[in-house]
PDB file of C-alpha atoms and ligand atoms in Angstrom:
ATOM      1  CA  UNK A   1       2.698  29.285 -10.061  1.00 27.00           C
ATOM      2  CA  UNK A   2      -1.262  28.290 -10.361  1.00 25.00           C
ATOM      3  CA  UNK A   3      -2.229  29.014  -6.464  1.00 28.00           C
ATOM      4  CA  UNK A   4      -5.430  26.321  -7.480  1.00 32.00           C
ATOM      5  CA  UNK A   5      -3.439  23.693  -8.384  1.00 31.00           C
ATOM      6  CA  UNK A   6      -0.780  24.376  -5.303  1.00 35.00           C
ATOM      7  CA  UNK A   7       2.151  22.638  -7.205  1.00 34.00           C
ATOM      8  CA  UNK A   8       4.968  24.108  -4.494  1.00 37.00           C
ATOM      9  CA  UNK A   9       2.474  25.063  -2.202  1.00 39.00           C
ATOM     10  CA  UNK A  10       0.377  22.131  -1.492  1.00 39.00           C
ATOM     11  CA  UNK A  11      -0.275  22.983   2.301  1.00 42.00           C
ATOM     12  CA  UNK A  12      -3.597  24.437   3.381  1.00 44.00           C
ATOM     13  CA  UNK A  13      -4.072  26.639   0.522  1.00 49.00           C
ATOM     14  CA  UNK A  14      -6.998  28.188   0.372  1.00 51.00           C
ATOM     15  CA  UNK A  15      -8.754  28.829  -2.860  1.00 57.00           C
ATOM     16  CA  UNK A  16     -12.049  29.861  -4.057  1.00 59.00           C
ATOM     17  CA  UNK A  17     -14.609  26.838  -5.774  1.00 63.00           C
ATOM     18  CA  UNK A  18     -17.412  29.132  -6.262  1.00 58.00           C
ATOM     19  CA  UNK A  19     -17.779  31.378  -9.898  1.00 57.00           C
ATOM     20  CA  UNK A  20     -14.240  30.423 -10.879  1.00 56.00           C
ATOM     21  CA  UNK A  21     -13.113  33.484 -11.546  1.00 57.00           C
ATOM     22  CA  UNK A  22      -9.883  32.932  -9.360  1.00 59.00           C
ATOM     23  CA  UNK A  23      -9.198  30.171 -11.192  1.00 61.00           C
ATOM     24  CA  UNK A  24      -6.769  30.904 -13.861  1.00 65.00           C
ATOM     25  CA  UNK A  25      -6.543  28.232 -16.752  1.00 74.00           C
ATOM     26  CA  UNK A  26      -3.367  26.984 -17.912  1.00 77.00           C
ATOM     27  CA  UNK A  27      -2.272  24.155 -20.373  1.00 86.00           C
ATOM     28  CA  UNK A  28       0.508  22.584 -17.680  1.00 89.00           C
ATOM     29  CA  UNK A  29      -1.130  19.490 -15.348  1.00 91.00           C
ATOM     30  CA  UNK A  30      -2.852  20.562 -12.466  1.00 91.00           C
ATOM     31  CA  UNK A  31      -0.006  18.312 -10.066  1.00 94.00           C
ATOM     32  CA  UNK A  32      -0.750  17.542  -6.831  1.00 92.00           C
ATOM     33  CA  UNK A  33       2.514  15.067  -5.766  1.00 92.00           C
ATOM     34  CA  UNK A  34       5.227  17.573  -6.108  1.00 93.00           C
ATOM     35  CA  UNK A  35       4.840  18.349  -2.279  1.00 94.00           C
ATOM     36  CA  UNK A  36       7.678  16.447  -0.076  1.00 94.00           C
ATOM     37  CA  UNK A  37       4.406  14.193   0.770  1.00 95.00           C
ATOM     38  CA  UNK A  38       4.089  13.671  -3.198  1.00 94.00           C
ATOM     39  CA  UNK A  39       0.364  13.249  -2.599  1.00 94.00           C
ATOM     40  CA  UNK A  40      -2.522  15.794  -1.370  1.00 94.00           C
ATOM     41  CA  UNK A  41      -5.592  15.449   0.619  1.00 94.00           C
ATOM     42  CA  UNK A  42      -7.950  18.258   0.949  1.00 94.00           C
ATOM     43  CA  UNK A  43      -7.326  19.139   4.700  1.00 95.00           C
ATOM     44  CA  UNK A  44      -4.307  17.659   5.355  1.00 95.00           C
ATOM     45  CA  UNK A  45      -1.040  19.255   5.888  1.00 96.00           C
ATOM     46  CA  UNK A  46       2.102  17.745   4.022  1.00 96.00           C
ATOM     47  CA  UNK A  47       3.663  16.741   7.220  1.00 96.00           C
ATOM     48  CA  UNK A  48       0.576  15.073   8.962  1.00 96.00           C
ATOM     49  CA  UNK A  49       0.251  12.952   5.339  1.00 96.00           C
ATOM     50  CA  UNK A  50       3.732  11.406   5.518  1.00 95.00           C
ATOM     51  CA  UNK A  51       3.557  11.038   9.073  1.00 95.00           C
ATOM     52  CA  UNK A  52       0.184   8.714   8.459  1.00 94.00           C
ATOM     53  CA  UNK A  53       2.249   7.278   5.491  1.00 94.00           C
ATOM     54  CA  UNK A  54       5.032   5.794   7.641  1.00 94.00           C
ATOM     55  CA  UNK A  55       2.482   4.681  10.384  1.00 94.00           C
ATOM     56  CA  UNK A  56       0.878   2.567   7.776  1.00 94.00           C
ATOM     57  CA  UNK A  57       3.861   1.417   5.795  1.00 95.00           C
ATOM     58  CA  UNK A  58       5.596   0.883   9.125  1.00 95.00           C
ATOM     59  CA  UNK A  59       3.081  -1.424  10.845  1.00 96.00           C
ATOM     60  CA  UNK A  60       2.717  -3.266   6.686  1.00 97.00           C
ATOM     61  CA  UNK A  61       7.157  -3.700   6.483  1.00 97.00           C
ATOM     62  CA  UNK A  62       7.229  -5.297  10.059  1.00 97.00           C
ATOM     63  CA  UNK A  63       4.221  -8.103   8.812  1.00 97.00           C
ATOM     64  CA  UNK A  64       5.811  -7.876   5.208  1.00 98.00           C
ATOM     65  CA  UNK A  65       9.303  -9.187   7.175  1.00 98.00           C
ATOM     66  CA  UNK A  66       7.824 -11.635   9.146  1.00 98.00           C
ATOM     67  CA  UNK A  67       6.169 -13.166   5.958  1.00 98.00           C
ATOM     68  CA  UNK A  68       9.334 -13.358   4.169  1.00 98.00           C
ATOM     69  CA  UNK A  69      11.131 -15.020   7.164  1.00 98.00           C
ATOM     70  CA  UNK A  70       8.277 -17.792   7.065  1.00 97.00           C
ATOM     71  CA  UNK A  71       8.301 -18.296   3.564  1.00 97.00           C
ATOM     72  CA  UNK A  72      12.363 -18.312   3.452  1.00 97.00           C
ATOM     73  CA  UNK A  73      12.364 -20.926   6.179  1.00 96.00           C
ATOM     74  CA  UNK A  74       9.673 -22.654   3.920  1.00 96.00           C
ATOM     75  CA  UNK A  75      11.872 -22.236   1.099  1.00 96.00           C
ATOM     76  CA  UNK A  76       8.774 -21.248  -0.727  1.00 97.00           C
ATOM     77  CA  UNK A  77       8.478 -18.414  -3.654  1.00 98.00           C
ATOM     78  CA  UNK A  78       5.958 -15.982  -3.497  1.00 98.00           C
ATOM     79  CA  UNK A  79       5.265 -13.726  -6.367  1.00 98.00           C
ATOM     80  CA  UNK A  80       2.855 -10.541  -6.369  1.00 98.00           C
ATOM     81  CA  UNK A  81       0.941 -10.080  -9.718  1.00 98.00           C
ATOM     82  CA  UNK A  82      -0.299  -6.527 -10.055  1.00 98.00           C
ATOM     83  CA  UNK A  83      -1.955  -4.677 -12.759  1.00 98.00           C
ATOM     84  CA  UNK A  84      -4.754  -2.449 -13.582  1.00 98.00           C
ATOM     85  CA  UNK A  85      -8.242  -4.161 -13.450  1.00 97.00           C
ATOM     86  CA  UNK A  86      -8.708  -6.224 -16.672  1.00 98.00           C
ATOM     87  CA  UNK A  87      -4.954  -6.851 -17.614  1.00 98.00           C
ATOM     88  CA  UNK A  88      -5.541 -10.783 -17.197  1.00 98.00           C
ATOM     89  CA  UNK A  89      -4.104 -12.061 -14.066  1.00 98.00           C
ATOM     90  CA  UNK A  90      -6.395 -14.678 -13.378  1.00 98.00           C
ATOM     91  CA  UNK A  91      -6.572 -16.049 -17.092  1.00 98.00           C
ATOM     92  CA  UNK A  92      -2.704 -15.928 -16.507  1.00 98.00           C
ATOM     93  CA  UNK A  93      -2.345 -17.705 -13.577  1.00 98.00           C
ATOM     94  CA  UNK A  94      -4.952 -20.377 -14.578  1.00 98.00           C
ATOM     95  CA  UNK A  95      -2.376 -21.274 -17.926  1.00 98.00           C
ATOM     96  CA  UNK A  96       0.772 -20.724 -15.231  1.00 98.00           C
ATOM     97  CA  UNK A  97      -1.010 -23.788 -12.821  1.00 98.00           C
ATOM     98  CA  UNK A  98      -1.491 -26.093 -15.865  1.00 98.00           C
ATOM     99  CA  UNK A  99       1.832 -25.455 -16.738  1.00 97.00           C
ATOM    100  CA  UNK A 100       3.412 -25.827 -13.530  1.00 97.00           C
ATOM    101  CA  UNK A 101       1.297 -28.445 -11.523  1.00 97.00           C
ATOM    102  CA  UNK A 102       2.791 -31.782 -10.913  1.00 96.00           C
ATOM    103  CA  UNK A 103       6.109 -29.806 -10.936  1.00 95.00           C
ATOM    104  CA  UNK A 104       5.515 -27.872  -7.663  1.00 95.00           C
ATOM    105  CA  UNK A 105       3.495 -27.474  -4.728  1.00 97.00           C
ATOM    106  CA  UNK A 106       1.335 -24.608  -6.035  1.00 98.00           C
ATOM    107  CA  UNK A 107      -1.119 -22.138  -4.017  1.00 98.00           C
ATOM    108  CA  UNK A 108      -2.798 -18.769  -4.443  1.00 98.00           C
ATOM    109  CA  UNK A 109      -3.847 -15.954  -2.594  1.00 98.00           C
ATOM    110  CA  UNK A 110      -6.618 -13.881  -4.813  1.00 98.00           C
ATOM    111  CA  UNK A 111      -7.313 -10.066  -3.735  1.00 97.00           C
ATOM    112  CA  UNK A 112     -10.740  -8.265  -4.891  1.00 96.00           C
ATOM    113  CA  UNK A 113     -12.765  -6.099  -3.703  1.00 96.00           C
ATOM    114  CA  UNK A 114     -15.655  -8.053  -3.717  1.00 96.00           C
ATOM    115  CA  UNK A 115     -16.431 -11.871  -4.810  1.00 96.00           C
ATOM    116  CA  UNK A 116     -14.955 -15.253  -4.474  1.00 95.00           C
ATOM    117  CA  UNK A 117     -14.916 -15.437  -8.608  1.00 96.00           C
ATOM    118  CA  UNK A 118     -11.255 -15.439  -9.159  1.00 96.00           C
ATOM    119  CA  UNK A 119     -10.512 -17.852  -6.301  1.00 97.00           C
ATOM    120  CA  UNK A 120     -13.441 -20.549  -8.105  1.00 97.00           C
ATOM    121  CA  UNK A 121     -11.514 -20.154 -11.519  1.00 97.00           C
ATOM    122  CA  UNK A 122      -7.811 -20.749  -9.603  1.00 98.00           C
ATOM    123  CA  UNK A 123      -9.857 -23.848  -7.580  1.00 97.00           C
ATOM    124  CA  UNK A 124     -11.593 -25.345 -10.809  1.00 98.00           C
ATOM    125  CA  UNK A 125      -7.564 -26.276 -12.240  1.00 98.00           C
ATOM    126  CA  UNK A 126      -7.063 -28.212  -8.597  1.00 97.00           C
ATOM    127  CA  UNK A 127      -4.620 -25.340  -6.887  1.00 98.00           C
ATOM    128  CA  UNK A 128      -6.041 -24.521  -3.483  1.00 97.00           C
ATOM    129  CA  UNK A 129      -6.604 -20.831  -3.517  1.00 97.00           C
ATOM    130  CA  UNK A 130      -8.187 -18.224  -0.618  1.00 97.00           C
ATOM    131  CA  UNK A 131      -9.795 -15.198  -1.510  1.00 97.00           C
ATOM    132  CA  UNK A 132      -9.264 -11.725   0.418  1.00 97.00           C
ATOM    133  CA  UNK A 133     -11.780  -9.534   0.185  1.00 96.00           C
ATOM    134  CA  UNK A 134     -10.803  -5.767   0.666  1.00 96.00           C
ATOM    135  CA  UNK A 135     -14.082  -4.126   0.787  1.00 96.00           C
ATOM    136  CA  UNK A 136     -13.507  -0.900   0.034  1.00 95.00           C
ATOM    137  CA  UNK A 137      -9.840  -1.274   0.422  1.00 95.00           C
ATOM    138  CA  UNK A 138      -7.947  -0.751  -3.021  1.00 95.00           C
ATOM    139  CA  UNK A 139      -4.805  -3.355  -2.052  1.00 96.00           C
ATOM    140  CA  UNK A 140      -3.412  -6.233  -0.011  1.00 97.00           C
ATOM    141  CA  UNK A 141      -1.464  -5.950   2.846  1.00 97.00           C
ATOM    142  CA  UNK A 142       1.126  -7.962   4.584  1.00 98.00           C
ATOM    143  CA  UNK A 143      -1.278  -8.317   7.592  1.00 97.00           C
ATOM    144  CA  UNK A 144      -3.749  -9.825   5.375  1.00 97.00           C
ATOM    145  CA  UNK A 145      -1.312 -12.117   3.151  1.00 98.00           C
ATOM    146  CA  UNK A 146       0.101 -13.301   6.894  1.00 97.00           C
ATOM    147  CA  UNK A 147      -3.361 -14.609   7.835  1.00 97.00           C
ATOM    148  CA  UNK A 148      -3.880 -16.595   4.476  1.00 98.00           C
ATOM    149  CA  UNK A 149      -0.673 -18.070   4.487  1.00 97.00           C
ATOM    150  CA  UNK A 150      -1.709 -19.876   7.638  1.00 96.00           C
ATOM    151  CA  UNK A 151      -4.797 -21.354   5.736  1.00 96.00           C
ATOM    152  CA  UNK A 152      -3.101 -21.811   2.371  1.00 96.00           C
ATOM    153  CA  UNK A 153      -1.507 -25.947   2.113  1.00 94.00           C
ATOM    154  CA  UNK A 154       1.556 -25.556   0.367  1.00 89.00           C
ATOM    155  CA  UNK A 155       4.947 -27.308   1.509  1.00 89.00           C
ATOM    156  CA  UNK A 156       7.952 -26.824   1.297  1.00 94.00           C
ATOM    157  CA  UNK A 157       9.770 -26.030  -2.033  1.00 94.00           C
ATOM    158  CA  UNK A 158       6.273 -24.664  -3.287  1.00 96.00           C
ATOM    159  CA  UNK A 159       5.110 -21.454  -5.452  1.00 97.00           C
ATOM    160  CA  UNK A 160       2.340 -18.999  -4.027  1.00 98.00           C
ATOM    161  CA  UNK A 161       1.009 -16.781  -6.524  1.00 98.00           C
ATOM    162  CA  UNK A 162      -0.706 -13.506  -4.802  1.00 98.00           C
ATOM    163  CA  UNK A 163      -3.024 -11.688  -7.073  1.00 98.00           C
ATOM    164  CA  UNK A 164      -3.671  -8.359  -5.714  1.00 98.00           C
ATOM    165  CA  UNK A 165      -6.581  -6.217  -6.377  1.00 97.00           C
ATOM    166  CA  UNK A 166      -6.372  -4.817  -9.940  1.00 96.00           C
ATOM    167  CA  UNK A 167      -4.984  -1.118  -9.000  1.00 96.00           C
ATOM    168  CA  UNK A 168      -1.725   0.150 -10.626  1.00 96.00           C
ATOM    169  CA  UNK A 169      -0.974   2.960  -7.924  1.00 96.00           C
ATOM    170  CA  UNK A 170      -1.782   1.947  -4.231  1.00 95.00           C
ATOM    171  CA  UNK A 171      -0.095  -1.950  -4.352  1.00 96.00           C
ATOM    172  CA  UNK A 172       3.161  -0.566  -4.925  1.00 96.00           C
ATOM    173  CA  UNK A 173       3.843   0.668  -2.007  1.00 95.00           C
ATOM    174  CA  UNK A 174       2.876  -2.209   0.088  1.00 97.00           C
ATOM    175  CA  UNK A 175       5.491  -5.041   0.711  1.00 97.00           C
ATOM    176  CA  UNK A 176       4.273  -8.251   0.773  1.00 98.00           C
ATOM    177  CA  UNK A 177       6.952 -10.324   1.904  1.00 98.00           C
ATOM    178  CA  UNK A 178       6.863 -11.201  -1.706  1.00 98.00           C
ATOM    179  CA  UNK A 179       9.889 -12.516  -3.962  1.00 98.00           C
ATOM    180  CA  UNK A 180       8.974 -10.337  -6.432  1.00 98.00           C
ATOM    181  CA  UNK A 181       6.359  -8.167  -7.957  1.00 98.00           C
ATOM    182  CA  UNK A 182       4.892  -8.925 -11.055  1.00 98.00           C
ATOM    183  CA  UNK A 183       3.481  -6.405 -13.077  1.00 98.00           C
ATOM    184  CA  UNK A 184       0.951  -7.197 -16.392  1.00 98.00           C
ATOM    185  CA  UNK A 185       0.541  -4.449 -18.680  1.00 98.00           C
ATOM    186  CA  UNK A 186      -2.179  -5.413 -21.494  1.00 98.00           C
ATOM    187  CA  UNK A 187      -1.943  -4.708 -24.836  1.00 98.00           C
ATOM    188  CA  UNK A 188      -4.918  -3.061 -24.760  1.00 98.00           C
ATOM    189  CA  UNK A 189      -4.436  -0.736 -22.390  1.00 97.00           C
ATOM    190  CA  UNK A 190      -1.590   1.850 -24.323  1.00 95.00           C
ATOM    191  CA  UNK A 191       1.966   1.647 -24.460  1.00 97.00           C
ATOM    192  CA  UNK A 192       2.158   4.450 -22.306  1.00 98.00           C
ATOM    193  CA  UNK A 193       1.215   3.231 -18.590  1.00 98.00           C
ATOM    194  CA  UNK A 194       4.559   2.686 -17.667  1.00 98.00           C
ATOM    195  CA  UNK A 195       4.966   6.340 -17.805  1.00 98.00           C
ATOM    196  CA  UNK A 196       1.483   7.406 -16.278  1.00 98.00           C
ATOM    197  CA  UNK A 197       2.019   4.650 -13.199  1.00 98.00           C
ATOM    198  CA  UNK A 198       5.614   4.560 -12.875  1.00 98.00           C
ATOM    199  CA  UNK A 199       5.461   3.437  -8.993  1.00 97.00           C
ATOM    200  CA  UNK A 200       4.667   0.108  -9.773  1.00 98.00           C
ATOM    201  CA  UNK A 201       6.651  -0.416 -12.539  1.00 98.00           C
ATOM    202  CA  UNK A 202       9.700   0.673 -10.704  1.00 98.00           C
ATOM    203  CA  UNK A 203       9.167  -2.059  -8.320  1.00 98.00           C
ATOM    204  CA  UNK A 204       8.549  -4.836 -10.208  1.00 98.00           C
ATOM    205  CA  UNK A 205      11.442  -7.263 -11.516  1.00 98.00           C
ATOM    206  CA  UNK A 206       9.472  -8.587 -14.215  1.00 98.00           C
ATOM    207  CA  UNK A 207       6.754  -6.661 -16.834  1.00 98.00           C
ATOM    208  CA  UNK A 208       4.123  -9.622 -18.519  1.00 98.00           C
ATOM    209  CA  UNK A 209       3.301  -7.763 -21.549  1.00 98.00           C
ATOM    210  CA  UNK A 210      -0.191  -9.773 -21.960  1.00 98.00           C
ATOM    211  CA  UNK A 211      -2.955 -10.652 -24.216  1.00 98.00           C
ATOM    212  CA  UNK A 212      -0.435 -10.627 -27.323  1.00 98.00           C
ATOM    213  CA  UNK A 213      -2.884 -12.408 -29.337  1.00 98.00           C
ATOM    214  CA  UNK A 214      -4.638  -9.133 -29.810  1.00 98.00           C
ATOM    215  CA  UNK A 215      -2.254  -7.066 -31.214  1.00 98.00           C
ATOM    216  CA  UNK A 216      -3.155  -7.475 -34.868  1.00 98.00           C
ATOM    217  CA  UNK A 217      -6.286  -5.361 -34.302  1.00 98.00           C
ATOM    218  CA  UNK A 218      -4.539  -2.832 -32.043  1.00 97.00           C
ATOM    219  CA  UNK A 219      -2.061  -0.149 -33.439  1.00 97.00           C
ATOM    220  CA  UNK A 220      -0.244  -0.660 -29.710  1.00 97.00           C
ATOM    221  CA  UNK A 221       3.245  -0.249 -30.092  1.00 98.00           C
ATOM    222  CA  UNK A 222       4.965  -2.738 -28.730  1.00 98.00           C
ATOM    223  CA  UNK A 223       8.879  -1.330 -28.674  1.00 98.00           C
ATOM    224  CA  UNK A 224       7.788   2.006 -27.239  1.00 98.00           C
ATOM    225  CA  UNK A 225       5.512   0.252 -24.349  1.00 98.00           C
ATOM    226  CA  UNK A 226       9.015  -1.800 -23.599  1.00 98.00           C
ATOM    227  CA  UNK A 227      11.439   1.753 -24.006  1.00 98.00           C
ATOM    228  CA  UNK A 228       8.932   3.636 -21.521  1.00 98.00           C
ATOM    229  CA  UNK A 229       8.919   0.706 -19.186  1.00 98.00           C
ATOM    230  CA  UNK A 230      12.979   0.844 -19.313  1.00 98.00           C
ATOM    231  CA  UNK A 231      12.925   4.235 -18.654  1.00 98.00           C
ATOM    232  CA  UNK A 232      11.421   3.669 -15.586  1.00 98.00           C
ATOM    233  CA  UNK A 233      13.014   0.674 -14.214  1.00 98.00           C
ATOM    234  CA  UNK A 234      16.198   0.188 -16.477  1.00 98.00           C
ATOM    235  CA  UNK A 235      16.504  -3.612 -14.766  1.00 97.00           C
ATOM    236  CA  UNK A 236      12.632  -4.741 -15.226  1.00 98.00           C
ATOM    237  CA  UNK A 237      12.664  -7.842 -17.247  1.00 98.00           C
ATOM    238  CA  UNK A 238      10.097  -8.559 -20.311  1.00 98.00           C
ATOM    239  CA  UNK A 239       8.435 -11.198 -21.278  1.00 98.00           C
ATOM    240  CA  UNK A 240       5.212 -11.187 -24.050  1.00 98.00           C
ATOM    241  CA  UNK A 241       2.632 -13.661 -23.028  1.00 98.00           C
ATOM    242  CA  UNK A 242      -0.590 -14.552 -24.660  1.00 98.00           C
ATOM    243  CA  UNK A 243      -2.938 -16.533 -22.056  1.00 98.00           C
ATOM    244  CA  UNK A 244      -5.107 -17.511 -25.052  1.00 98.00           C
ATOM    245  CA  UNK A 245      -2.398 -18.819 -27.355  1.00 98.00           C
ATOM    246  CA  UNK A 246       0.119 -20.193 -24.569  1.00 98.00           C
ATOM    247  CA  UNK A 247       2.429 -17.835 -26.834  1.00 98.00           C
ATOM    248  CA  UNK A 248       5.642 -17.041 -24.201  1.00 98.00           C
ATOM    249  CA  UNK A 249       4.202 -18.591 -21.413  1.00 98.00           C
ATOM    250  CA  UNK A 250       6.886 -21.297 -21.262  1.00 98.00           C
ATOM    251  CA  UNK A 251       9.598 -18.138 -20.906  1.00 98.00           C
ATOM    252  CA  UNK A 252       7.580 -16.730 -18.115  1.00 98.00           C
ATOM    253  CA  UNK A 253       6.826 -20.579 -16.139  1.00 98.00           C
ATOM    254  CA  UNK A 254      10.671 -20.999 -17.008  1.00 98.00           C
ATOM    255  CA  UNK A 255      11.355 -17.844 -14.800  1.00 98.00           C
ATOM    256  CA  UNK A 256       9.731 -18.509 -12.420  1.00 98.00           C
ATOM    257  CA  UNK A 257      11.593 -21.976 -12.061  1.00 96.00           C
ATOM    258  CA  UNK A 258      14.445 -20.255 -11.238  1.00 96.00           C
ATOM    259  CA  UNK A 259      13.434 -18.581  -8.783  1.00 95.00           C
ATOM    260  CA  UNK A 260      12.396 -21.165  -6.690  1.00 93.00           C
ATOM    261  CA  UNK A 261      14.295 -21.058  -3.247  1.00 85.00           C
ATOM    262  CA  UNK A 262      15.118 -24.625  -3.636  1.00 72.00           C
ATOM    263  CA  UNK A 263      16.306 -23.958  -7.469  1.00 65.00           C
ATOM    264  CA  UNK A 264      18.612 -21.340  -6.163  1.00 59.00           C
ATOM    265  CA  UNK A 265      20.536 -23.472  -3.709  1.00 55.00           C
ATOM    266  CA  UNK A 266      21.794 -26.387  -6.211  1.00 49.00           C
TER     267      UNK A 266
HETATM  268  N1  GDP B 301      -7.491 -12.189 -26.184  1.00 65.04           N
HETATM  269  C1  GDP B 301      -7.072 -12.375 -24.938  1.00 65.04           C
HETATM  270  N2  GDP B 301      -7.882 -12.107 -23.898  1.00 65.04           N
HETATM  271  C2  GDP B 301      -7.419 -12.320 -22.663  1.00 65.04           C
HETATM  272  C3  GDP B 301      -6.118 -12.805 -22.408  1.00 65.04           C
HETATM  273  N3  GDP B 301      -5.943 -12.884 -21.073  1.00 65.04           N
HETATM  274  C4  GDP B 301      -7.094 -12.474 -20.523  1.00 65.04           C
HETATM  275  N4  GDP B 301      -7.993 -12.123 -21.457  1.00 65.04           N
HETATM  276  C5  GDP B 301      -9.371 -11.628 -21.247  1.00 65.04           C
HETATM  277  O1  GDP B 301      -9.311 -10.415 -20.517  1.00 65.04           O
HETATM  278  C6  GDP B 301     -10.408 -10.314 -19.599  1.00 65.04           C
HETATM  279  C7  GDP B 301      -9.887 -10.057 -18.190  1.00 65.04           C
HETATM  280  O2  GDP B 301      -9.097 -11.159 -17.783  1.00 65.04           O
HETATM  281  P1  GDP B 301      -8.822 -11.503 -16.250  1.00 65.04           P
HETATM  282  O3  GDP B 301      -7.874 -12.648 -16.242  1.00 65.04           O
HETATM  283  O4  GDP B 301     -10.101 -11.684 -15.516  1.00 65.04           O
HETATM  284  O5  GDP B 301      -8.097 -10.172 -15.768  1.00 65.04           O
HETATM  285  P2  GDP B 301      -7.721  -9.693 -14.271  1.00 65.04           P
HETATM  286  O6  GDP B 301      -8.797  -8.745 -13.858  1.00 65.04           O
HETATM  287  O7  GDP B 301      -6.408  -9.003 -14.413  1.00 65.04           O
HETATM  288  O8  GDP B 301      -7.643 -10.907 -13.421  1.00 65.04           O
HETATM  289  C8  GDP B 301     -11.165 -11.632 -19.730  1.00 65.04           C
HETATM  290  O9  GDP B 301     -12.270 -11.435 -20.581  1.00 65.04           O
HETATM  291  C9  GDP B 301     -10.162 -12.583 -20.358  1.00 65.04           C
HETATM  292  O10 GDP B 301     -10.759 -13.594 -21.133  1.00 65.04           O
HETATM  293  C10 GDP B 301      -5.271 -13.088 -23.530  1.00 65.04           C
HETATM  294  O11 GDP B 301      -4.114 -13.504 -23.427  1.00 65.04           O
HETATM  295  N5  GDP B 301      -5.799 -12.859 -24.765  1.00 65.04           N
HETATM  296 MG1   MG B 302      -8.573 -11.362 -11.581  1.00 65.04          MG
END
């Protein structure tokens, strides 16, 4: 076992960063989630991290609830989209509101880090969209979606998109109060992410393969991107979209149809 890396032995180990000639090189990953904590902080014990984990995710489950008691009593369907930064979210959900409006109330809650940009695009095809700035903060939270969906105007038997902040790790584990998660994996970003970042592909229902257009000019592999997503989550559903084309966006607007609370009781 590397004593550096601490894979086993992730708790207050302590190790020498000077020369390096205690470190002994290997060709193995240097992991630092096998601990019961599956994460590691410099400083922190293994027991102290997932005792700050469930503090957090705690607090974010009991807003998370309360959000998807409003929204059921709303009958409205909220849907999360997450990806890495890039994937095309925003492009997507500006072709999803041409599609949809006149067919649904329609709102959306943007996440960055900094910027109203996104929220302008969502605004300039007539949705109504607020934007959450995270600062330095690398997701949304349920506290956070709570506050906008007291500001956002959409009635009953509507759609809420939420984009979160482009981040394929840390919005996984936050609940929402979200129908679903959505996750976006880009054809240009290799088929194998759903391997690398299997968190949030193991919680989403549905995988947007995006940005189709491209893949003339790419050697991306299309069935293996799919097979490693399946591995992950053998129940995610797939659907290839090109924002630029309007290539499968009809299958994806369809789904979302269905979904709709109102949909589901007739
Ligand atoms: N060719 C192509 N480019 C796209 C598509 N969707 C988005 N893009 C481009 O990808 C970049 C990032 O898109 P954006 O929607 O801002 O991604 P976000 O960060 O996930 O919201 C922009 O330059 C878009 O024009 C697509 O379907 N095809
Ligand atoms: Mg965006």
């Amino acid at each position: 076992m590397c004593t550096v890396c601490g894979c086993g032995e992730a708790d207050n180990h302590s190790h020498d960063h000077g020369g390096g000639k205690d470190h002994h090189h290997h060709d193995g990953p240097h992991h630092y989630g096998q601990g019961e904590a599956g994460v590691s902080v410099a400083g922190f014990t293994q027991d102290r991290l997932i005792q700050i984990e469930q503090n957090i995710l705690s607090k974010n489950d009991g807003y998370a609830e309360r959000n998807r008691r409003w929204l059921a009593e709303q009958e409205i369907l909220a849907l999360n989209l997450v990806s890495s930064p890039g994937a095309g979210k925003t492009t997507l959900l500006v072709e999803t509101l041409k599609t949809l409006t006149g067919r649904m109330p329609l709102g959306v809650i943007e996440g960055d880090q900094e910027t109203d940009n996104d929220a302008d695009r969502i605004r300039e095809t007539g949705v109504s969209a607020i934007q959450i700035n995270t600062g330095k903060g690398c997701h949304l939270d349920a506290h956070m979606i709570g506050h906008a969906l007291q500001d956002l105007p959409v009635s009953r038997g509507g759609a809420i998109f939420i984009e979160n902040v482009g981040n394929l790790v840390c919005p996984a584990a936050f609940d929402l109060g979200e129908e679903s998660k959505v996750v976006i994996l880009s054809v240009t970003e290799g088929e194998d992410k759903p391997i690398k970042y299997p968190d949030m592909f193991a919680v989403a229902d549905i995988m947007i393969l995006s940005k189709i257009d491209l893949l003339p000019y790419l050697t991306f592999d299309v069935e293996k991107a799919i097979e490693y997503a399946c591995r992950v989550n053998p129940d995610l559903e797939v659907v290839q979209v090109s924002a630029k084309t309007g290539e499968g966006i009809e299958v994806w607007t369809d789904w979302i149809m269905d979904r709709l609370p109102a949909t589901l009781e007739t």
